[in-house]
PDB file of C-alpha atoms in Angstrom:
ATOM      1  CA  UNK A   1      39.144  37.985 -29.929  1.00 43.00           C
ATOM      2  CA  UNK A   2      40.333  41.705 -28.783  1.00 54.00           C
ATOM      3  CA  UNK A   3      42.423  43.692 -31.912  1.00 78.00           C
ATOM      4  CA  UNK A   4      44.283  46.680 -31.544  1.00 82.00           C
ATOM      5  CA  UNK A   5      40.876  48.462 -33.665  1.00 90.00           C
ATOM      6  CA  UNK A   6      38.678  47.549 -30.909  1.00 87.00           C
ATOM      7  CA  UNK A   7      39.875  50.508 -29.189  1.00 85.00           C
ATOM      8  CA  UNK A   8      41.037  53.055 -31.677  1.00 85.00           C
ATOM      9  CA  UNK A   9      38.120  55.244 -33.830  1.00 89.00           C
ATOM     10  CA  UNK A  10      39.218  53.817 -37.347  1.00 92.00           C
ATOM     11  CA  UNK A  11      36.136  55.761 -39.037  1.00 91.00           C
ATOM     12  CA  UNK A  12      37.131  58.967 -37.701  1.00 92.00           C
ATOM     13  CA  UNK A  13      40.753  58.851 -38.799  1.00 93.00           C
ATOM     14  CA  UNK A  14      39.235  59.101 -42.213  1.00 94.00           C
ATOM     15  CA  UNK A  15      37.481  62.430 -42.190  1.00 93.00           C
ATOM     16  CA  UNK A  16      38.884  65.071 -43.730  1.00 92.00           C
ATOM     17  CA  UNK A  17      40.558  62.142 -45.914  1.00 95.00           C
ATOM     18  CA  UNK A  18      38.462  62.512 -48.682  1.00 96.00           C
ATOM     19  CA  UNK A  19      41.695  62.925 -51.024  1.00 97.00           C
ATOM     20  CA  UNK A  20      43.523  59.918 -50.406  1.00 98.00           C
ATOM     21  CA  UNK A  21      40.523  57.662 -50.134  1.00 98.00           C
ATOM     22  CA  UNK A  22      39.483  58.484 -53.643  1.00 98.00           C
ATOM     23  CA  UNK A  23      43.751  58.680 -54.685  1.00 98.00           C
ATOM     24  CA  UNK A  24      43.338  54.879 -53.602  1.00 98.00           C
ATOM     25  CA  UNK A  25      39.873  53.857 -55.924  1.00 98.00           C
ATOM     26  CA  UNK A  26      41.841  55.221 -58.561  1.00 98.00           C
ATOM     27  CA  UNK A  27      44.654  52.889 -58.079  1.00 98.00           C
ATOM     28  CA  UNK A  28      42.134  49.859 -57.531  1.00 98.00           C
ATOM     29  CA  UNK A  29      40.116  50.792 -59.966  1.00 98.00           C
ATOM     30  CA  UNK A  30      42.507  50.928 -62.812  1.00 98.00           C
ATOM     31  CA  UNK A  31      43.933  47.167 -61.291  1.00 98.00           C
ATOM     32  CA  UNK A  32      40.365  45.783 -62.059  1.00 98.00           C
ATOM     33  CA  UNK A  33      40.631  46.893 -65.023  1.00 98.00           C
ATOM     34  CA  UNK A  34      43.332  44.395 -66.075  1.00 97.00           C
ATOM     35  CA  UNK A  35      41.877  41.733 -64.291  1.00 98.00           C
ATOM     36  CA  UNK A  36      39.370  39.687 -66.712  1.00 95.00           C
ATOM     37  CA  UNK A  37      37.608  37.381 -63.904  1.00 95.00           C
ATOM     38  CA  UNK A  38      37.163  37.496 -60.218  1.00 97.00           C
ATOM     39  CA  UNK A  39      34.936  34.812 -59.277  1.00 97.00           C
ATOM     40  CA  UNK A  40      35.833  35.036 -55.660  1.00 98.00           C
ATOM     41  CA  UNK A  41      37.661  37.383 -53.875  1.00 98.00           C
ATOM     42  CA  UNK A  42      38.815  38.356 -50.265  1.00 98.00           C
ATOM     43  CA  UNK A  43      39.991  41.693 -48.488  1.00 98.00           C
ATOM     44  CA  UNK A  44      42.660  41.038 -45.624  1.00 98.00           C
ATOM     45  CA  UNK A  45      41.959  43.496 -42.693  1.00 97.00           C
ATOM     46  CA  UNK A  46      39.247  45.165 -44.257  1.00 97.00           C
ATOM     47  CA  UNK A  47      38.155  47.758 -41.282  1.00 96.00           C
ATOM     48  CA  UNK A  48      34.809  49.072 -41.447  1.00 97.00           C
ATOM     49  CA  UNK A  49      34.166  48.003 -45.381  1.00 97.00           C
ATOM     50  CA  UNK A  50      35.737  51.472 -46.882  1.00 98.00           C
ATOM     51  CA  UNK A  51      36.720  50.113 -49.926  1.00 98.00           C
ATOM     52  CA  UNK A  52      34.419  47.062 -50.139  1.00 98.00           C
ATOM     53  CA  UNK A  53      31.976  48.916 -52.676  1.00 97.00           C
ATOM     54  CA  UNK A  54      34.551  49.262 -55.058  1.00 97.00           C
ATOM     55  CA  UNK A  55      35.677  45.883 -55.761  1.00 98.00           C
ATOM     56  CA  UNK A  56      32.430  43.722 -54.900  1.00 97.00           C
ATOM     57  CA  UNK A  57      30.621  44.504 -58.411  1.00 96.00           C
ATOM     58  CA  UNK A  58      32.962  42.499 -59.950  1.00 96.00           C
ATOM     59  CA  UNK A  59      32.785  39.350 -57.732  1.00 97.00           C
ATOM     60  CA  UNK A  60      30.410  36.066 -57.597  1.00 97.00           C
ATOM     61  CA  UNK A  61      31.287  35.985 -54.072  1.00 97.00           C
ATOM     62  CA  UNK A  62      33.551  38.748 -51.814  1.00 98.00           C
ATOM     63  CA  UNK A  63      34.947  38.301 -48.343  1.00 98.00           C
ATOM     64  CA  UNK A  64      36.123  40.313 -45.599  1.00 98.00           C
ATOM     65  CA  UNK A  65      38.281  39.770 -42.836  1.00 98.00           C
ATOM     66  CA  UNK A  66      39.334  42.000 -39.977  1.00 97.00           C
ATOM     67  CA  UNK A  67      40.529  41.109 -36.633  1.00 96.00           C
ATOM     68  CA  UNK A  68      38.347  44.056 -34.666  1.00 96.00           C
ATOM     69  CA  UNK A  69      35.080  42.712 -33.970  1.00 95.00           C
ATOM     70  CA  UNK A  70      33.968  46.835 -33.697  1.00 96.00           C
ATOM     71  CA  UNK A  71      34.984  47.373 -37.084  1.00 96.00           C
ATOM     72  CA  UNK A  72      33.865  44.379 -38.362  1.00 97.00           C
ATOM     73  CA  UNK A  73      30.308  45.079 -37.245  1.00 97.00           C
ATOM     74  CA  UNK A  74      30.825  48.330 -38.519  1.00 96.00           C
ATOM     75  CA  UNK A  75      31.028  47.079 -41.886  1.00 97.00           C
ATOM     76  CA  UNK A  76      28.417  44.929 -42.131  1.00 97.00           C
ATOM     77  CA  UNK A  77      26.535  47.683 -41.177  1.00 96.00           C
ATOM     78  CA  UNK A  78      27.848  49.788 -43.854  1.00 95.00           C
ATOM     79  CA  UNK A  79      27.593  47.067 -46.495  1.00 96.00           C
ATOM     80  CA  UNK A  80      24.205  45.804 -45.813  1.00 94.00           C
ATOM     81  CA  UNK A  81      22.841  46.311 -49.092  1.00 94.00           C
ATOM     82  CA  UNK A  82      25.678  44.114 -50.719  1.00 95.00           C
ATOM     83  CA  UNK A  83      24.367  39.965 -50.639  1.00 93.00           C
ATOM     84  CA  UNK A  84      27.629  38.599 -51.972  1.00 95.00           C
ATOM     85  CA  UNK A  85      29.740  39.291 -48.939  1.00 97.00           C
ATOM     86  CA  UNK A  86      30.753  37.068 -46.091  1.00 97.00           C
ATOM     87  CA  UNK A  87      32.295  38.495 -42.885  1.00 98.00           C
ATOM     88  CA  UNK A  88      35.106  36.793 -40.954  1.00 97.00           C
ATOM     89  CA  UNK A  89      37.003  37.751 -37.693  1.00 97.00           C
ATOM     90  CA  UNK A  90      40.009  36.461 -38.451  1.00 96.00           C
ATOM     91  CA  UNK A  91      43.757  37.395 -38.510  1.00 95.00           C
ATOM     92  CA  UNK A  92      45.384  36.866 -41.443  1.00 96.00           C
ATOM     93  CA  UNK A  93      47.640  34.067 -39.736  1.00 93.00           C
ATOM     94  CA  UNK A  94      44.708  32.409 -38.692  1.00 94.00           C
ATOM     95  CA  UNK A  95      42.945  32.400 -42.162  1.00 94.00           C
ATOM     96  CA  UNK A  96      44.443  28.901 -43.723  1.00 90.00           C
ATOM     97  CA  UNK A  97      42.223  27.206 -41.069  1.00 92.00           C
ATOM     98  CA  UNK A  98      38.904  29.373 -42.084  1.00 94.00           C
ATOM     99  CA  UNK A  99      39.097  29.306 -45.636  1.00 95.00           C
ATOM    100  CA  UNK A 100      39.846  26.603 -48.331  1.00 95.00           C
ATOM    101  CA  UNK A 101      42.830  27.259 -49.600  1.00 95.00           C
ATOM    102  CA  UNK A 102      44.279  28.420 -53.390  1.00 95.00           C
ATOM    103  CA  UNK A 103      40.444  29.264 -53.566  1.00 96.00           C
ATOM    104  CA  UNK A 104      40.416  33.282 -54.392  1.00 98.00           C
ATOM    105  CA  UNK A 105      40.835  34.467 -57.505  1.00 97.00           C
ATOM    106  CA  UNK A 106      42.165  38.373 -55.946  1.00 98.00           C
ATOM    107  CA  UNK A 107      43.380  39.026 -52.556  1.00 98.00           C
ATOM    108  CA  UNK A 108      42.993  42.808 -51.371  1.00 98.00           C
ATOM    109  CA  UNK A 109      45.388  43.763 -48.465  1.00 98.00           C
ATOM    110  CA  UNK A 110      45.266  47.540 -48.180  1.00 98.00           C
ATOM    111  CA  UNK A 111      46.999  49.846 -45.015  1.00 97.00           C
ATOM    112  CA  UNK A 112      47.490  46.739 -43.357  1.00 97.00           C
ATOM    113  CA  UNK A 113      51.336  45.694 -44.758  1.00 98.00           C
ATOM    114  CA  UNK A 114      52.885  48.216 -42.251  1.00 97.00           C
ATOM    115  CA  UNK A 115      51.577  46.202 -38.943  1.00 96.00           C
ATOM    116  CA  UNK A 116      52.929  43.057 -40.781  1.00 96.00           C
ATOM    117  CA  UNK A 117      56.096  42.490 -39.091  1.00 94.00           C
ATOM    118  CA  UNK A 118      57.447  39.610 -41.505  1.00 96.00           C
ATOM    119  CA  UNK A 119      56.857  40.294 -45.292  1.00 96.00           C
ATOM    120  CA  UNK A 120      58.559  36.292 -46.012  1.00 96.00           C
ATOM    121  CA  UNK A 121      55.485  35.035 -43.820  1.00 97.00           C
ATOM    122  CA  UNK A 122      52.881  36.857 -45.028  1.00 97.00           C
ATOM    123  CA  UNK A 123      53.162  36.900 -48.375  1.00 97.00           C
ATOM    124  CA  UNK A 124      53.844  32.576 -47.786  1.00 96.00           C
ATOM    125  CA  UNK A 125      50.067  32.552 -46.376  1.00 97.00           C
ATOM    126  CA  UNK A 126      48.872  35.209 -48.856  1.00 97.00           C
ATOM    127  CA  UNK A 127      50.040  33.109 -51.510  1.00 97.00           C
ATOM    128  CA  UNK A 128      48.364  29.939 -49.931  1.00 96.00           C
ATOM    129  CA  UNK A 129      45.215  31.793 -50.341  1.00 97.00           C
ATOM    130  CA  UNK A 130      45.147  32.502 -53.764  1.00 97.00           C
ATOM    131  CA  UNK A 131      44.320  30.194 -56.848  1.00 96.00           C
ATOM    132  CA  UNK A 132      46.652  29.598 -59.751  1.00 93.00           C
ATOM    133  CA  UNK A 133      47.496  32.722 -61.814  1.00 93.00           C
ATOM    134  CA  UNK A 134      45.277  34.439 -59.181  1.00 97.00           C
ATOM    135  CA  UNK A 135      46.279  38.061 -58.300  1.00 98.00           C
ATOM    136  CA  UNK A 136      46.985  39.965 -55.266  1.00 98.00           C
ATOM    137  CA  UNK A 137      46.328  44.567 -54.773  1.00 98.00           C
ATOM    138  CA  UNK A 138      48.528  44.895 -52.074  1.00 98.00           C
ATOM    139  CA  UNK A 139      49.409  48.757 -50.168  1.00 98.00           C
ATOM    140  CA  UNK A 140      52.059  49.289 -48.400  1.00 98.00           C
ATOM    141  CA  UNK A 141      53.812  52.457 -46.547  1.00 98.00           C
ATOM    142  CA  UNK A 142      56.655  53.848 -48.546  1.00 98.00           C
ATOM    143  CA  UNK A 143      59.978  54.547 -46.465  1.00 98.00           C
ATOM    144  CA  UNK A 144      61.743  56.711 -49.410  1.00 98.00           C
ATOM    145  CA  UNK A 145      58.725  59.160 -50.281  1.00 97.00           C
ATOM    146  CA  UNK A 146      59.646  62.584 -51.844  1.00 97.00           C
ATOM    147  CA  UNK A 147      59.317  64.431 -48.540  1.00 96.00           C
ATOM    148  CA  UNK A 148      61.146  61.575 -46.371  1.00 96.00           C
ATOM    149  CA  UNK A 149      64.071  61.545 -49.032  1.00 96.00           C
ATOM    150  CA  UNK A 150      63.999  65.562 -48.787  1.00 97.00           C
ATOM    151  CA  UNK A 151      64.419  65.879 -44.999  1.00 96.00           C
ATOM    152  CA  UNK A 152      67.223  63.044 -45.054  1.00 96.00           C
ATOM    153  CA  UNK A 153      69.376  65.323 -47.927  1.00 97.00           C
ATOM    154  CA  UNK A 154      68.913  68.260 -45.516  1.00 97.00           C
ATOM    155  CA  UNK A 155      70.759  66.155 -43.049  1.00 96.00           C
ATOM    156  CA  UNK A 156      73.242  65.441 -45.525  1.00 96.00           C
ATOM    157  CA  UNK A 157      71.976  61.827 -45.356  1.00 95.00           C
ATOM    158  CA  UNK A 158      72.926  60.440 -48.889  1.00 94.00           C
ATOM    159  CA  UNK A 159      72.569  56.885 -48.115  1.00 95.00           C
ATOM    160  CA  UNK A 160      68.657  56.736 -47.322  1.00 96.00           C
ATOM    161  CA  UNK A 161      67.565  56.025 -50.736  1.00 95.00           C
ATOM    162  CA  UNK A 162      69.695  52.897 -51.089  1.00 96.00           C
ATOM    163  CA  UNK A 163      69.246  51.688 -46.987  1.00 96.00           C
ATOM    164  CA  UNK A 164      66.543  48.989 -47.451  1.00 97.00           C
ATOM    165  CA  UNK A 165      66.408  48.656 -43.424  1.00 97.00           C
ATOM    166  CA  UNK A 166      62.512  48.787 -42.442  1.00 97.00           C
ATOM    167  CA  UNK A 167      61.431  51.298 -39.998  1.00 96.00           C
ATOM    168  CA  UNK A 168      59.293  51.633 -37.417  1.00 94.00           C
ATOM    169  CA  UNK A 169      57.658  55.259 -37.395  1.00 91.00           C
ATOM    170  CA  UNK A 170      56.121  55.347 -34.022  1.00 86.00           C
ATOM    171  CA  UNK A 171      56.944  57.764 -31.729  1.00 82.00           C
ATOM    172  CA  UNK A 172      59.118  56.669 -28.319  1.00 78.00           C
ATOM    173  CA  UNK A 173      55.821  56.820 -26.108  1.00 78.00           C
ATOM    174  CA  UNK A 174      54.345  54.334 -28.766  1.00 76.00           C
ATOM    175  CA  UNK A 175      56.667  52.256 -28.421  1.00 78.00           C
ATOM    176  CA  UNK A 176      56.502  52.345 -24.443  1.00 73.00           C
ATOM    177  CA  UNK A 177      53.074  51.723 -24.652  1.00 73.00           C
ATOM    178  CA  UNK A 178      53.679  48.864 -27.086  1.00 79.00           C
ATOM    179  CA  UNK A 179      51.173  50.580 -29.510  1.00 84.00           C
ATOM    180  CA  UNK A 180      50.770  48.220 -32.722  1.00 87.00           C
ATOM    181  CA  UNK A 181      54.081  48.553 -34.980  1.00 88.00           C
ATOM    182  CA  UNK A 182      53.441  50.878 -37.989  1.00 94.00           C
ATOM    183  CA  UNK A 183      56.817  49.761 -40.928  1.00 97.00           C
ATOM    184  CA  UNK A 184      57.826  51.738 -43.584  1.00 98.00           C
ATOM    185  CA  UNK A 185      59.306  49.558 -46.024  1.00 98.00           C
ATOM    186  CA  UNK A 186      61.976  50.502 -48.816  1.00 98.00           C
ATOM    187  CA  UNK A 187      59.837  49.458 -52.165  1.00 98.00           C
ATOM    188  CA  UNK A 188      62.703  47.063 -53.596  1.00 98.00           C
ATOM    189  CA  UNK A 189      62.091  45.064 -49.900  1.00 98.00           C
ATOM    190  CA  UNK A 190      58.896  44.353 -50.968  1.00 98.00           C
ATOM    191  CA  UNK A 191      59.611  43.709 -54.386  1.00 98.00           C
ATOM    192  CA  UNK A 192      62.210  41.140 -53.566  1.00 98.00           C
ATOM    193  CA  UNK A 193      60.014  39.007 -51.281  1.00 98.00           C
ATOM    194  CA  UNK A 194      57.190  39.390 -53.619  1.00 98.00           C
ATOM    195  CA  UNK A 195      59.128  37.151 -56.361  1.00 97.00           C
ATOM    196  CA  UNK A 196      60.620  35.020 -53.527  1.00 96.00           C
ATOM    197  CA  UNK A 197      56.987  33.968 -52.594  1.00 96.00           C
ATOM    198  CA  UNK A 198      56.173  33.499 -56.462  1.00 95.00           C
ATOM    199  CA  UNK A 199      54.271  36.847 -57.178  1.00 97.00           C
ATOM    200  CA  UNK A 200      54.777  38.332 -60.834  1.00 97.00           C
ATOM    201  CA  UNK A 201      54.849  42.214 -60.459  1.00 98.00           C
ATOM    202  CA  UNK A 202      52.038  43.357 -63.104  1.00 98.00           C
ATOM    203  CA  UNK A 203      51.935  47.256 -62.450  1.00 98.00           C
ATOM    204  CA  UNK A 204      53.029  49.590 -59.311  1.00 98.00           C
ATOM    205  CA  UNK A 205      50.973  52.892 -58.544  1.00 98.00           C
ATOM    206  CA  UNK A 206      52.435  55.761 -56.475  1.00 98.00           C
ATOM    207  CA  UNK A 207      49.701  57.136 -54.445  1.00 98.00           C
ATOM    208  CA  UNK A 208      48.374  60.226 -52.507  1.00 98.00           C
ATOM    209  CA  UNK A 209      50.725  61.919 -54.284  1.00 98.00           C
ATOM    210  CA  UNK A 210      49.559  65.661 -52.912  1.00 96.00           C
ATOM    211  CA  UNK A 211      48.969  64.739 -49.448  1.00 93.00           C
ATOM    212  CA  UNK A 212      49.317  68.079 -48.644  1.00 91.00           C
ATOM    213  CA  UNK A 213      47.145  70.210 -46.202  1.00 92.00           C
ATOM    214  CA  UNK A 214      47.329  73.330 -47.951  1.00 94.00           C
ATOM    215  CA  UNK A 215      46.644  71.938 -51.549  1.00 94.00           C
ATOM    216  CA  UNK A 216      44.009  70.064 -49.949  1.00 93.00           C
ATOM    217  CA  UNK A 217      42.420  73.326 -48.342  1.00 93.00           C
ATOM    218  CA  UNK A 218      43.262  75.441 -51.023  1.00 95.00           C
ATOM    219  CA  UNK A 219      42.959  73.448 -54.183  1.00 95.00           C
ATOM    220  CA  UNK A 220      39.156  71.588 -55.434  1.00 96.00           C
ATOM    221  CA  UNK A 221      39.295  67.832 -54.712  1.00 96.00           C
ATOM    222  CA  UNK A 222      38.356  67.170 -58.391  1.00 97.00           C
ATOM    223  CA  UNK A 223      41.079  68.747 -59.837  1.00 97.00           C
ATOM    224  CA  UNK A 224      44.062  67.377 -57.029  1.00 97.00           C
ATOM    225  CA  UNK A 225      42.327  63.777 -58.233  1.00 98.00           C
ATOM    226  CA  UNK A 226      43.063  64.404 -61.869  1.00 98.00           C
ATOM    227  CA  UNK A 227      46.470  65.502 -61.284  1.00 98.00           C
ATOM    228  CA  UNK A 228      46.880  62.390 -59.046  1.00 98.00           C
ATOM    229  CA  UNK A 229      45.275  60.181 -62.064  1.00 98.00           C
ATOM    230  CA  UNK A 230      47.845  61.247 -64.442  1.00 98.00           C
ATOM    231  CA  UNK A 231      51.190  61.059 -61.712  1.00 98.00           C
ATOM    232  CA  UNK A 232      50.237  57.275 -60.222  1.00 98.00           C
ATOM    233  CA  UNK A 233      52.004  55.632 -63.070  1.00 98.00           C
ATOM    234  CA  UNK A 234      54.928  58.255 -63.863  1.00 98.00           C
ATOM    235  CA  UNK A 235      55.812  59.003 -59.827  1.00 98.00           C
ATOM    236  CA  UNK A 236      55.834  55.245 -58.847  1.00 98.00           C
ATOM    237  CA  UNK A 237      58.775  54.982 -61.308  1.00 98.00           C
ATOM    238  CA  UNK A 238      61.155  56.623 -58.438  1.00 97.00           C
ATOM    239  CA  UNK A 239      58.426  56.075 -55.360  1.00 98.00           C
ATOM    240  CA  UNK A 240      57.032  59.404 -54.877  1.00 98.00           C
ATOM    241  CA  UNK A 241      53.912  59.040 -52.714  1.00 98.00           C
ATOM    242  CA  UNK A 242      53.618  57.930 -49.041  1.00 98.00           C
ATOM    243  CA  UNK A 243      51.790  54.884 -49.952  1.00 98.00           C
ATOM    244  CA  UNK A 244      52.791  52.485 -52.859  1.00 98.00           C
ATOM    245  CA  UNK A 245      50.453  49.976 -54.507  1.00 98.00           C
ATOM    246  CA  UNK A 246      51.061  46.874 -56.432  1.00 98.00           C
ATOM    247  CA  UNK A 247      49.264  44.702 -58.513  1.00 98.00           C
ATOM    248  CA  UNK A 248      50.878  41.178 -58.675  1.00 98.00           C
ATOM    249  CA  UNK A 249      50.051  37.815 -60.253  1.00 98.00           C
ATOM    250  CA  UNK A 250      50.784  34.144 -58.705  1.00 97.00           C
ATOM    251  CA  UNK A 251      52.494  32.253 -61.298  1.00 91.00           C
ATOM    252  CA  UNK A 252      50.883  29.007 -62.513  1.00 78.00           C
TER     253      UNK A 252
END
């Protein structure tokens, strides 16, 4: 099975990221928190295992699923000290036929909403994944960030905020070269289908909130993280950061 990872240095992309990796344990972190019991859990798209370490602790029994074969490998290799994790190559559209389903009590499914074309469908086979009052940490890409909103005032664009069209970021060559779709979805898009599919909304956390290169050259890491502690909850009330996260709960 060839995935669009295969060919594309995943690990790399994340050096020099230090900021908004930790930006996202924060957010995950403080979603464990009000999560009581995880007997098993399972992380859709999960890449080379970057976030695996912070999650497994608190499961009987973790798995992870990625399409890419490379980056699969890559974190088992990563992860080898961990026994309570099982590795699947599997798409998420292919998962009802690899995994029992309404049998995980958390479902994980970070930077991978923006190559999901139809929120309706995935959410459907996220939701046949989990178990009764089950919960789901779900990223996605935020079309109306501060700095998106800014630019489109400067055009005298006053409709942006309220235009809950999805877009596709890529560049014209990208799309040419029928690179894999990256979507930036308006938050109350995702909201909407999120109750359509029978997901409670528990808590949203703006995130990577000073993705900026010169506060992240300039400034200590420590100190940008404890800013970014204290805006998650107060910035995701008008969707400030580039990336959005939700905690959500399948009703019994």
């Amino acid at each position: 099975m060839s995935a669009f990872y295969d060919s594309y240095d995943y690990s790399a992309y994340w050096q020099g990221r230090e900021y908004e990796h930790q930006a996202e344990i924060i957010a995950i972190s403080e979603f464990l928190k009000k999560i009581k019991h995880i007997n098993r859990a399972i992380e859709i798209g999960g890449g080379f295992g970057r976030l695996l370490p912070f999650y497994v602790y608190r499961t009987k029994t973790s798995f992870l699923t990625e399409p890419s074969s490379k980056l699969l490998a890559l974190a088992k290799k990563n992860n080898k000290n961990f026994k309570n994790v099982k590795y699947l190559q599997s798409t998420l559209d292919n998962l009802g036929k690899r995994v029992r389903k309404n049998s995980f009590d958390l479902v994980l499914m970070i930077r991978v909403m923006h190559h999901m074309g139809n929120p309706d469908k995935t959410f459907a086979e996220i939701s046949n994944l989990i178990s009764s009052d089950g919960y789901l940490i779900l990223e996605f890409a935020n079309k109306i960030h501060f700095k998106n909103v800014v630019e489109h005032v400067i055009k005298k664009d006053f409709t942006f905020w309220g235009d809950t069209t999805t877009i596709d970021v890529r560049s014209k060559k990208s799309k040419r070269n029928k690179t894999i779709a990256f979507l930036n979805y308006h938050p109350n898009v995702i909201k909407e289908k999120l109750k359509e599919n029978n997901f409670e909304i528990i808590e949203i956390r703006s995130v990577s909130n000073i993705r900026s290169s010169w506060a992240k050259t300039h400034l200590p890491r420590t100190f940008l993280l404890e800013i970014e502690k204290l805006l998650q909850i107060p910035f995701s009330y008008f969707y400030f950061g580039p990336s959005i996260f939700v905690l959500a709960k399948k009703k019994g």
